[in-house]
Amino acid sequence: MLAIFVALVFVGCASSKKINYFQNSDEIVLNDAVVNFQPTIQYADILAINISSIEPELAVPFNNFEVQDDRMIRQIPYIVNANGEINFPILGKLSVAGLTTQELTDTLYNKLLKFLNNPTVSVQLTNFKVSVLGEVLRPGAYTIVNERITIPEALALAGDLTIYGKRKTVTLIREQNGTRTFIPIDLTSKAMFNSPYYYLVQNDILYVEANKTRVNASAVGPNTSIIVSSLSILISLAAILIR
């Protein structure tokens, strides 16, 4: 009976405000900066760029390929150097850091019009991944194909927070232009939807901190079960002697 009473006390003390996401009934109108968000290219990013045209043979020199030992043709990706540049065939060095993939696509298209008839340009970030750590069901790094992912979507990929994760103080770790920043995210507030950090960028890390229950549980040592068993025996003996 005592155990049941204690359990009921703890359940009664639990607050939905600490657990539920996106609380309060106010409607949220997303601002344009959030709706139209696009990640920008950074130093050390890996880009897959493919050029084609209605005259395929003329487009070949603008693609970065190598022939492997098995005579298979492999496309070589472009790595953004420390100066924010890539070395593009024929066009030479191009400054790409700070551009979105769409902006780089448009830039290449305009430059290639001098050489190709109606060129088609495809630019993709191949190293776009986010990491989710801490109190989630499946912590790990996740590759994002479409270069567009929100905080809730990233947490969903990781299986959502466990019951031991703090919802009000999830930490977003972001490194850009040599600066690492730590941003607190409150999952219980709808204001998150208008946060400039709502959409994640490549190499972002989400860290979910453990709550007090998890921290206290970690203090339980390997001898705890022996102590509990011993106390149980002593209580049983005391009950027999009292009778």
C-alpha angles and dihedrals in degrees: 000000000000091000091050091049093051091048091051091050092054093046091049091052094052114107125212088211089072094049112033121086127226097012131189123056099249115124117242120218109199114230121232094252090062097041094050097039117145125175117240129228115261139190113290093019116144116227129195108205123181126184124195137166143182083261100054097186091060092053095054096085090056094059124083107227138153131196113231128211091268088054091249115143114233127190112233114221123226118242116206108235129219090272091056093251140124126202106234123194113264092346092069125203115006125190105227107156111113094024124112117234088252092053091049090048090054092046093052092045092055093047093048094052087082090062109024136049110237097339122203116216127195121187123180135172104229097184097057105136137142129203127217117196139172128029100013129113097245112021115192148097118298126199114222115208101189096047092233124098135146130216093255090049092051091050090048090054088055091052096259128275120310118238087262096059121106108240098190099053110040108155123225113202113199130176119196132157091358094306123113117204132187114212123188114224123198109207092185092065126077088212086083089078090068095043116120085230096055090103114055126223129214116297094013116153125211115199121192112202121219118246126232093269092060092042092051091047090055089060090065106109130213091258094057095095091052091050092048092049091049092050090049091054092047092050090050092050091047090052091052093048092048090056 
